[in-house]
Short mmCIF file of C-alpha atoms in Angstrom, two decimals:
data_model
loop_
_atom_site.label_atom_id
_atom_site.label_comp_id
_atom_site.label_asym_id
_atom_site.label_seq_id
_atom_site.Cartn_x
_atom_site.Cartn_y
_atom_site.Cartn_z
CA UNK Y 188 132.61 -34.69 -13.11
CA UNK Y 189 130.41 -38.03 -13.21
CA UNK Y 190 127.89 -36.11 -15.30
CA UNK Y 191 130.53 -35.00 -17.65
CA UNK Y 192 131.69 -38.54 -18.15
CA UNK Y 193 128.35 -39.86 -18.78
CA UNK Y 194 127.48 -36.94 -21.26
CA UNK Y 195 130.73 -37.98 -23.10
CA UNK Y 196 129.76 -41.49 -23.12
CA UNK Y 197 126.35 -40.87 -24.43
CA UNK Y 198 127.71 -38.64 -27.13
CA UNK Y 199 130.25 -41.18 -28.10
CA UNK Y 200 127.72 -43.91 -28.16
CA UNK Y 201 125.25 -42.06 -30.50
CA UNK Y 202 128.10 -40.88 -32.63
CA UNK Y 203 129.43 -44.50 -32.95
CA UNK Y 204 126.06 -45.69 -33.97
CA UNK Y 205 125.73 -43.07 -36.51
CA UNK Y 206 128.86 -43.63 -37.97
CA UNK Y 207 128.30 -47.38 -38.14
CA UNK Y 208 124.89 -47.05 -39.69
CA UNK Y 209 126.21 -45.15 -42.60
CA UNK Y 210 129.54 -46.83 -42.92
CA UNK Y 211 129.32 -50.49 -41.74
CA UNK Y 212 128.13 -51.96 -44.78
CA UNK Y 213 130.84 -50.30 -46.94
CA UNK Y 214 133.43 -51.59 -44.48
CA UNK Y 215 132.06 -55.13 -44.60
CA UNK Y 216 131.96 -54.95 -48.66
CA UNK Y 217 135.74 -53.84 -48.35
CA UNK Y 218 136.78 -56.73 -45.99
CA UNK Y 219 135.18 -59.40 -48.37
CA UNK Y 220 136.91 -60.95 -51.41
CA UNK Y 221 135.87 -59.49 -54.81
CA UNK Y 222 135.52 -62.03 -57.45
CA UNK Y 223 134.53 -62.00 -61.23
CA UNK Y 224 132.41 -64.65 -62.23
CA UNK Y 225 131.49 -66.46 -65.59
CA UNK Y 226 129.51 -69.40 -66.73
CA UNK Y 227 131.08 -72.84 -67.32
CA UNK Y 228 132.63 -72.83 -70.83
CA UNK Y 229 132.00 -75.35 -73.63
CA UNK Y 230 134.78 -76.33 -75.75
CA UNK Y 231 135.30 -78.68 -78.59
CA UNK Y 232 137.15 -81.93 -77.83
CA UNK Y 233 138.23 -84.62 -80.30
CA UNK Y 234 135.95 -87.68 -79.91
CA UNK Y 235 137.11 -90.96 -81.39
CA UNK Y 236 134.84 -93.54 -82.90
CA UNK Y 237 135.10 -96.66 -85.03
CA UNK Y 238 132.74 -96.46 -88.12
CA UNK Y 239 130.93 -99.26 -89.99
CA UNK Y 240 134.01 -100.08 -92.04
CA UNK Y 241 136.08 -100.51 -88.79
CA UNK Y 242 138.01 -97.38 -89.29
CA UNK Y 243 138.74 -95.04 -86.37
CA UNK Y 244 137.64 -91.55 -87.06
CA UNK Y 245 137.76 -88.38 -84.92
CA UNK Y 246 135.06 -85.66 -84.63
CA UNK Y 247 134.87 -82.62 -82.56
CA UNK Y 248 132.25 -82.55 -79.89
CA UNK Y 249 131.29 -79.53 -77.83
CA UNK Y 250 131.49 -80.36 -74.00
CA UNK Y 251 131.70 -78.61 -70.66
CA UNK Y 252 135.28 -77.45 -70.04
CA UNK Y 253 137.48 -75.75 -67.54
CA UNK Y 254 140.93 -74.17 -68.22
CA UNK Y 255 143.82 -75.71 -66.76
CA UNK Y 256 144.71 -72.62 -64.95
CA UNK Y 257 141.37 -72.48 -63.17
CA UNK Y 258 141.43 -76.23 -62.52
CA UNK Y 259 144.93 -75.78 -60.85
CA UNK Y 260 143.82 -72.99 -58.44
CA UNK Y 261 140.75 -74.81 -57.48
CA UNK Y 262 137.33 -74.47 -58.73
CA UNK Y 263 134.93 -72.41 -56.96
CA UNK Y 264 131.18 -71.84 -57.87
CA UNK Y 265 129.01 -68.96 -56.64
CA UNK Y 266 126.17 -69.80 -54.35
CA UNK Y 267 123.31 -67.53 -53.04
CA UNK Y 268 122.01 -67.69 -49.40
CA UNK Y 269 120.33 -65.33 -47.05
CA UNK Y 270 121.93 -64.22 -43.87
CA UNK Y 271 120.37 -61.86 -41.37
CA UNK Y 272 117.73 -60.72 -43.69
CA UNK Y 273 120.29 -59.91 -46.61
CA UNK Y 274 120.75 -61.77 -49.78
CA UNK Y 275 124.38 -62.74 -50.01
CA UNK Y 276 126.82 -64.71 -52.16
CA UNK Y 277 129.54 -67.13 -51.17
CA UNK Y 278 132.14 -69.04 -53.03
CA UNK Y 279 131.86 -72.98 -52.62
CA UNK Y 280 134.76 -75.04 -53.52
CA UNK Y 281 133.78 -78.26 -55.86
CA UNK Y 282 135.51 -81.45 -56.71
CA UNK Y 283 135.04 -81.98 -60.08
CA UNK Y 284 136.03 -85.08 -62.40
CA UNK Y 285 138.04 -84.11 -65.49
CA UNK Y 286 138.42 -85.97 -68.72
CA UNK Y 287 140.49 -85.36 -71.64
CA UNK Y 288 142.95 -82.41 -72.00
CA UNK Y 289 142.75 -80.38 -75.16
CA UNK Y 290 144.20 -77.00 -75.96
CA UNK Y 291 144.64 -75.89 -72.48
CA UNK Y 292 141.33 -77.14 -71.43
CA UNK Y 293 139.94 -80.18 -69.35
CA UNK Y 294 136.84 -81.77 -70.35
CA UNK Y 295 134.40 -81.64 -67.19
CA UNK Y 296 132.80 -85.12 -66.70
CA UNK Y 297 131.17 -84.37 -63.24
CA UNK Y 298 130.76 -81.72 -60.67
CA UNK Y 299 129.75 -78.96 -62.65
CA UNK Y 300 126.58 -78.08 -64.73
CA UNK Y 301 126.21 -75.57 -67.46
CA UNK Y 302 124.13 -73.28 -65.14
CA UNK Y 303 126.97 -72.97 -62.49
CA UNK Y 304 128.74 -69.65 -62.19
CA UNK Y 305 132.20 -70.15 -61.50
CA UNK Y 306 134.96 -68.03 -60.13
CA UNK Y 307 137.25 -66.86 -62.84
CA UNK Y 308 139.25 -64.15 -61.02
CA UNK Y 309 139.49 -63.01 -57.31
CA UNK Y 310 141.37 -60.17 -55.52
CA UNK Y 311 142.45 -62.36 -52.74
CA UNK Y 312 142.82 -66.00 -51.85
CA UNK Y 313 139.32 -67.66 -51.57
CA UNK Y 314 138.10 -69.65 -48.69
CA UNK Y 315 135.68 -72.46 -49.16
CA UNK Y 316 132.02 -71.09 -47.99
CA UNK Y 317 133.43 -67.52 -47.55
CA UNK Y 318 131.27 -64.58 -48.40
CA UNK Y 319 132.17 -62.85 -51.66
CA UNK Y 320 131.01 -59.72 -53.66
CA UNK Y 321 130.50 -60.30 -57.26
CA UNK Y 322 131.80 -57.68 -59.43
CA UNK Y 323 129.43 -57.30 -62.10
CA UNK O 1473 122.14 -59.97 19.03
CA UNK O 1474 119.30 -61.96 17.69
CA UNK O 1475 118.11 -58.94 15.74
CA UNK O 1476 121.38 -58.72 13.99
CA UNK O 1477 121.17 -62.28 13.12
CA UNK O 1478 117.91 -61.86 11.47
CA UNK O 1479 119.20 -58.84 9.55
CA UNK O 1480 122.13 -60.89 8.22
CA UNK O 1481 119.78 -63.62 7.03
CA UNK O 1482 117.42 -61.14 5.51
CA UNK O 1483 120.53 -59.37 3.86
CA UNK O 1484 121.64 -62.76 2.43
CA UNK O 1485 118.32 -63.72 1.03
CA UNK O 1486 118.04 -60.21 -0.55
CA UNK O 1487 121.46 -60.79 -2.06
CA UNK O 1488 120.53 -64.08 -3.45
CA UNK O 1489 117.35 -62.71 -4.80
CA UNK O 1490 119.41 -60.07 -6.51
CA UNK O 1491 121.90 -62.42 -8.00
CA UNK O 1492 118.98 -64.62 -9.34
CA UNK O 1493 117.67 -61.33 -10.99
CA UNK O 1494 120.90 -60.18 -12.29
CA UNK O 1495 122.16 -63.48 -13.71
CA UNK O 1496 120.19 -63.64 -17.00
CA UNK O 1497 121.52 -60.02 -17.56
CA UNK O 1498 125.15 -60.91 -16.69
CA UNK O 1499 124.93 -63.98 -18.97
CA UNK O 1500 123.72 -61.95 -22.07
CA UNK O 1501 126.54 -59.66 -21.58
CA UNK O 1502 129.01 -62.58 -21.23
CA UNK O 1503 127.49 -64.67 -24.11
CA UNK O 1504 127.83 -61.37 -26.43
CA UNK O 1505 131.51 -61.81 -26.01
CA UNK O 1506 131.87 -65.26 -26.85
CA UNK O 1507 133.67 -66.34 -29.80
CA UNK O 1508 136.26 -63.44 -29.61
CA UNK O 1509 133.80 -60.85 -30.42
CA UNK O 1510 132.59 -62.50 -33.66
CA UNK O 1511 128.84 -62.05 -32.58
CA UNK O 1512 129.28 -58.17 -32.39
CA UNK O 1513 131.23 -58.20 -35.85
CA UNK O 1514 128.29 -60.01 -37.30
CA UNK O 1515 125.71 -57.84 -35.99
CA UNK O 1516 127.35 -54.39 -36.53
CA UNK O 1517 128.83 -55.08 -39.98
CA UNK O 1518 126.50 -57.79 -41.37
CA UNK O 1519 123.05 -56.70 -40.24
CA UNK O 1520 121.67 -53.55 -41.75
CA UNK O 1521 118.28 -54.34 -40.32
CA UNK O 1522 119.65 -53.85 -36.80
CA UNK O 1523 120.34 -50.12 -37.53
CA UNK O 1524 116.88 -49.45 -39.35
CA UNK O 1525 115.39 -50.96 -36.15
CA UNK O 1526 117.62 -49.09 -33.74
CA UNK O 1527 116.83 -45.73 -35.36
CA UNK O 1528 113.06 -46.46 -35.43
CA UNK O 1529 113.19 -47.17 -31.87
CA UNK O 1530 115.28 -44.10 -31.21
CA UNK O 1531 112.81 -41.74 -33.09
CA UNK O 1532 109.68 -43.40 -31.65
CA UNK O 1533 110.97 -43.34 -28.06
CA UNK O 1534 112.08 -39.58 -28.31
CA UNK O 1535 109.00 -38.54 -30.03
CA UNK O 1536 106.80 -40.40 -27.61
CA UNK O 1537 108.80 -39.01 -24.57
CA UNK O 1538 108.67 -35.51 -25.73
CA UNK O 1539 104.98 -35.35 -26.65
CA UNK O 1540 103.91 -37.35 -23.85
CA UNK O 1541 105.56 -35.21 -21.28
CA UNK O 1542 103.89 -32.17 -22.98
CA UNK O 1543 100.50 -33.70 -22.56
CA UNK O 1544 101.18 -35.11 -19.16
CA UNK O 1545 102.13 -31.63 -17.61
CA UNK O 1546 99.18 -30.01 -19.18
CA UNK O 1547 96.83 -32.67 -17.92
CA UNK O 1548 98.28 -32.85 -14.52
CA UNK O 1549 98.25 -29.05 -14.12
CA UNK O 1550 94.61 -29.17 -15.29
CA UNK O 1551 93.87 -31.60 -12.83
CA UNK O 1552 95.17 -29.67 -10.06
CA UNK O 1553 93.01 -26.62 -11.03
CA UNK O 1554 89.75 -28.63 -10.90
CA UNK O 1555 87.67 -28.43 -7.89
CA UNK O 1556 85.49 -30.55 -5.98
CA UNK O 1557 84.13 -33.83 -7.47
CA UNK O 1558 85.29 -33.11 -11.01
CA UNK O 1559 88.84 -33.58 -10.09
CA UNK O 1560 87.98 -36.80 -7.89
CA UNK O 1561 86.24 -38.27 -11.00
CA UNK O 1562 89.15 -37.20 -13.29
CA UNK O 1563 91.65 -38.78 -10.86
CA UNK O 1564 89.57 -41.92 -10.61
CA UNK O 1565 89.24 -42.30 -14.24
CA UNK O 1566 92.92 -41.98 -14.95
CA UNK O 1567 93.90 -44.44 -12.06
CA UNK O 1568 91.32 -46.95 -13.77
CA UNK O 1569 92.99 -46.53 -17.01
CA UNK O 1570 96.36 -46.80 -15.38
CA UNK O 1571 95.42 -49.98 -13.85
CA UNK O 1572 94.20 -51.56 -17.19
CA UNK O 1573 96.38 -54.11 -18.59
CA UNK O 1574 97.95 -53.37 -22.02
CA UNK O 1575 96.05 -56.35 -23.55
CA UNK O 1576 92.70 -54.64 -22.85
CA UNK O 1577 93.64 -51.42 -24.61
CA UNK O 1578 95.52 -53.33 -27.49
CA UNK O 1579 92.20 -54.22 -29.48
CA UNK O 1580 90.37 -50.98 -29.35
CA UNK O 1581 93.75 -49.24 -30.29
CA UNK O 1582 94.03 -51.64 -33.20
CA UNK O 1583 90.43 -51.07 -34.37
CA UNK O 1584 90.94 -47.15 -33.94
CA UNK O 1585 94.21 -47.22 -35.87
CA UNK O 1586 92.61 -49.55 -38.76
CA UNK O 1587 89.75 -47.21 -39.05
CA UNK O 1588 92.30 -44.16 -39.31
CA UNK O 1589 94.16 -46.25 -41.75
CA UNK O 1590 97.27 -45.61 -39.66
CA UNK O 1591 98.31 -49.23 -39.34
CA UNK O 1592 101.84 -50.09 -40.62
CA UNK O 1593 103.02 -46.50 -40.28
CA UNK O 1594 104.79 -45.01 -37.34
CA UNK O 1595 101.86 -43.27 -36.10
CA UNK O 1596 100.41 -46.65 -35.10
CA UNK O 1597 103.13 -46.86 -32.34
CA UNK O 1598 103.46 -43.12 -31.46
CA UNK O 1599 99.77 -41.84 -31.16
CA UNK O 1600 98.65 -44.73 -28.66
CA UNK O 1601 101.68 -44.55 -26.54
CA UNK O 1602 101.48 -40.65 -26.11
CA UNK O 1603 98.15 -40.65 -24.19
CA UNK O 1604 99.44 -42.81 -21.23
CA UNK O 1605 97.89 -42.03 -17.97
CA UNK O 1606 100.86 -42.93 -15.70
CA UNK O 1607 102.80 -39.91 -16.21
CA UNK O 1608 99.83 -37.66 -15.49
CA UNK O 1609 99.21 -39.42 -12.23
CA UNK O 1610 102.96 -39.05 -11.23
CA UNK O 1611 103.02 -35.42 -12.11
CA UNK O 1612 99.68 -34.66 -10.42
CA UNK O 1613 101.04 -36.08 -7.35
CA UNK O 1614 104.09 -34.09 -7.62
CA UNK O 1615 102.14 -30.69 -8.60
CA UNK O 1616 100.19 -30.96 -5.35
CA UNK O 1617 103.30 -30.33 -3.40
CA UNK O 1618 104.42 -27.08 -5.08
CA UNK O 1619 104.27 -23.54 -4.35
CA UNK O 1620 100.77 -22.19 -5.56
CA UNK O 1621 101.48 -18.83 -4.86
CA UNK O 1622 103.80 -18.51 -7.91
CA UNK O 1623 100.79 -20.15 -10.05
CA UNK O 1624 98.60 -17.51 -8.53
CA UNK O 1625 100.91 -14.54 -9.13
CA UNK O 1626 101.22 -15.81 -12.91
CA UNK O 1627 97.62 -15.88 -13.25
CA UNK O 1628 97.52 -12.28 -12.52
CA UNK O 1629 100.01 -11.47 -15.07
CA UNK O 1630 98.35 -13.55 -17.94
CA UNK O 1631 95.55 -15.50 -18.93
CA UNK O 1632 97.44 -17.90 -21.14
CA UNK O 1633 97.43 -21.54 -19.59
CA UNK O 1634 100.71 -22.39 -21.67
CA UNK O 1635 102.48 -19.34 -20.41
CA UNK O 1636 101.46 -19.93 -16.77
CA UNK O 1637 102.53 -23.57 -17.10
CA UNK O 1638 105.86 -22.65 -18.79
CA UNK O 1639 106.57 -19.68 -16.38
CA UNK O 1640 105.17 -21.02 -13.00
CA UNK O 1641 104.88 -24.76 -13.12
CA UNK O 1642 107.71 -26.22 -15.28
CA UNK O 1643 110.41 -24.53 -13.31
CA UNK O 1644 109.05 -25.95 -10.24
CA UNK O 1645 108.59 -29.67 -11.48
CA UNK O 1646 111.89 -29.99 -13.44
CA UNK O 1647 112.96 -32.97 -11.37
CA UNK O 1648 109.55 -34.76 -11.75
CA UNK O 1649 109.59 -33.97 -15.60
CA UNK O 1650 113.01 -35.55 -16.10
CA UNK O 1651 112.14 -38.56 -13.78
CA UNK O 1652 108.97 -39.04 -15.58
CA UNK O 1653 110.76 -38.32 -19.02
CA UNK O 1654 113.30 -41.29 -18.07
CA UNK O 1655 110.19 -43.56 -17.40
CA UNK O 1656 108.46 -42.67 -20.84
CA UNK O 1657 111.64 -43.12 -22.64
CA UNK O 1658 112.11 -46.68 -21.06
CA UNK O 1659 108.76 -47.59 -21.46
CA UNK O 1660 108.60 -46.63 -25.15
CA UNK O 1661 112.29 -47.98 -25.91
CA UNK O 1662 111.16 -51.50 -24.55
CA UNK O 1663 107.53 -51.59 -25.94
CA UNK O 1664 107.15 -55.02 -27.78
CA UNK O 1665 103.38 -55.81 -28.19
CA UNK O 1666 102.22 -52.75 -29.94
CA UNK O 1667 104.92 -52.67 -32.70
CA UNK O 1668 104.42 -56.52 -33.22
CA UNK O 1669 100.63 -55.96 -33.54
CA UNK O 1670 100.50 -52.65 -35.42
CA UNK O 1671 103.48 -52.92 -37.68
CA UNK O 1672 103.77 -55.68 -40.23
CA UNK O 1673 106.10 -53.53 -42.56
CA UNK O 1674 109.68 -54.32 -41.48
CA UNK O 1675 110.62 -50.77 -42.41
CA UNK O 1676 109.12 -49.47 -39.36
CA UNK O 1677 109.83 -52.10 -37.00
CA UNK O 1678 111.53 -51.55 -33.52
CA UNK O 1679 114.67 -52.99 -31.99
CA UNK O 1680 112.78 -54.81 -29.44
CA UNK O 1681 110.96 -56.91 -32.17
CA UNK O 1682 114.13 -57.30 -34.02
CA UNK O 1683 115.82 -58.88 -30.90
CA UNK O 1684 112.63 -61.25 -30.54
CA UNK O 1685 112.90 -62.34 -34.33
CA UNK O 1686 115.26 -65.27 -34.06
CA UNK O 1687 113.50 -66.90 -37.12
CA UNK O 1688 114.82 -64.49 -39.50
CA UNK O 1689 117.97 -63.54 -37.70
CA UNK O 1690 121.15 -65.42 -36.53
CA UNK O 1691 120.34 -66.11 -32.99
CA UNK O 1692 123.84 -65.54 -32.07
CA UNK O 1693 123.64 -61.79 -32.78
CA UNK O 1694 120.75 -61.45 -30.36
CA UNK O 1695 123.05 -61.30 -27.39
CA UNK O 1696 125.23 -58.23 -28.59
CA UNK O 1697 121.90 -56.67 -29.80
CA UNK O 1698 120.42 -57.02 -26.33
CA UNK O 1699 123.39 -55.56 -24.93
CA UNK O 1700 123.25 -52.53 -27.30
CA UNK O 1701 119.48 -52.36 -26.79
CA UNK O 1702 119.91 -51.85 -23.12
CA UNK O 1703 122.79 -49.07 -23.32
CA UNK O 1704 120.54 -45.95 -24.13
CA UNK O 1705 118.32 -46.57 -21.12
CA UNK O 1706 121.29 -47.19 -18.71
CA UNK O 1707 122.98 -44.05 -19.98
CA UNK O 1708 119.91 -42.01 -19.30
CA UNK O 1709 119.25 -43.66 -16.10
CA UNK O 1710 122.77 -42.93 -14.68
CA UNK O 1711 122.81 -39.37 -16.19
CA UNK O 1712 119.56 -38.29 -14.51
CA UNK O 1713 119.14 -40.73 -11.55
CA UNK O 1714 119.73 -37.81 -9.09
CA UNK O 1715 116.34 -36.51 -10.29
CA UNK O 1716 114.76 -39.73 -9.26
CA UNK O 1717 116.24 -39.68 -5.95
CA UNK O 1718 114.93 -36.14 -5.57
CA UNK O 1719 111.50 -36.96 -6.10
CA UNK O 1720 111.56 -40.31 -4.50
CA UNK O 1721 113.02 -38.67 -1.29
CA UNK O 1722 109.85 -36.54 -1.26
CA UNK O 1723 107.69 -39.53 -0.95
CA UNK O 1724 105.58 -38.34 -3.77
CA UNK O 1725 106.27 -40.72 -6.45
CA UNK O 1726 103.58 -43.14 -6.68
#
């Protein structure tokens, strides 16, 4: 009886290890938030200035911008990090300073750079610092 | 009365010593379950290298155990068939080799493997390990006690050494072979120095090296890794401990 139990436990142990070897990575990926990312957009914003004759003029200038919807939902950037020998990505919430609003966009004055990758869509609620899978 | 008291004090001392020895193991088991099993989750689902090293260790330990057992049985049987000074000389050489610390043989092994261009391959771990003398000595001691008339009868039937060993020797030393296999498996499963020195490619690394690598991996996952690391050996021991008791009771295990 004791030997039968031990044989059973041994078989179960090796089967579990085999199953985890092949499935653990997929299970882990399924448990993570899948996100779509994009670069920080640049939009034209009207910029007023006073010319030599003293008249107020407006020109359109391209500046870093973020859509109102993204700003209201919270801005997350994607960071790379290494954990347990694997290169991973996580979403980090950033506080940005916004400027003017124009045609559904806010001008970004600080907090983002043109090189940042920001989350534009996620299949679940994002947590600050949580690991994510970036859908290419 | 005095004798009983002495016995109790001795028992208490042994019990305390046992607690001291078991405490680190118990602590590892308890630490592994800290944080509501998060460390297990991290190890099992977020660390693919763990499985790579686990299966490497499994393959190495299995291969080493099987091949070492085959070689040890043949060597031990060969030694029992030797006569006079040659047997004593062989036994003496085996014992000298057995008593040598691992560190003494590491460098010659390293040089040999480098010359054969086997460093950084699984052979660098398997080959030096399959020619260990301890198993030969244990099996030789056990073989001295078996019934030789069956071997003599087998010799009349065939001249094939392999056949004689399979038919007349192996059935008589099954218990010793299983006990020795357990020893071989535990020894190769736990080995640390050889993989650290002979293997630089992480693809071929063993679980024992994985557990010692806290620079690369999160230190918290080492507790559950250590628990899983001990399971195969414990399971094998519990399954086959009756054979160890059997050969120990004969007083022939060195």
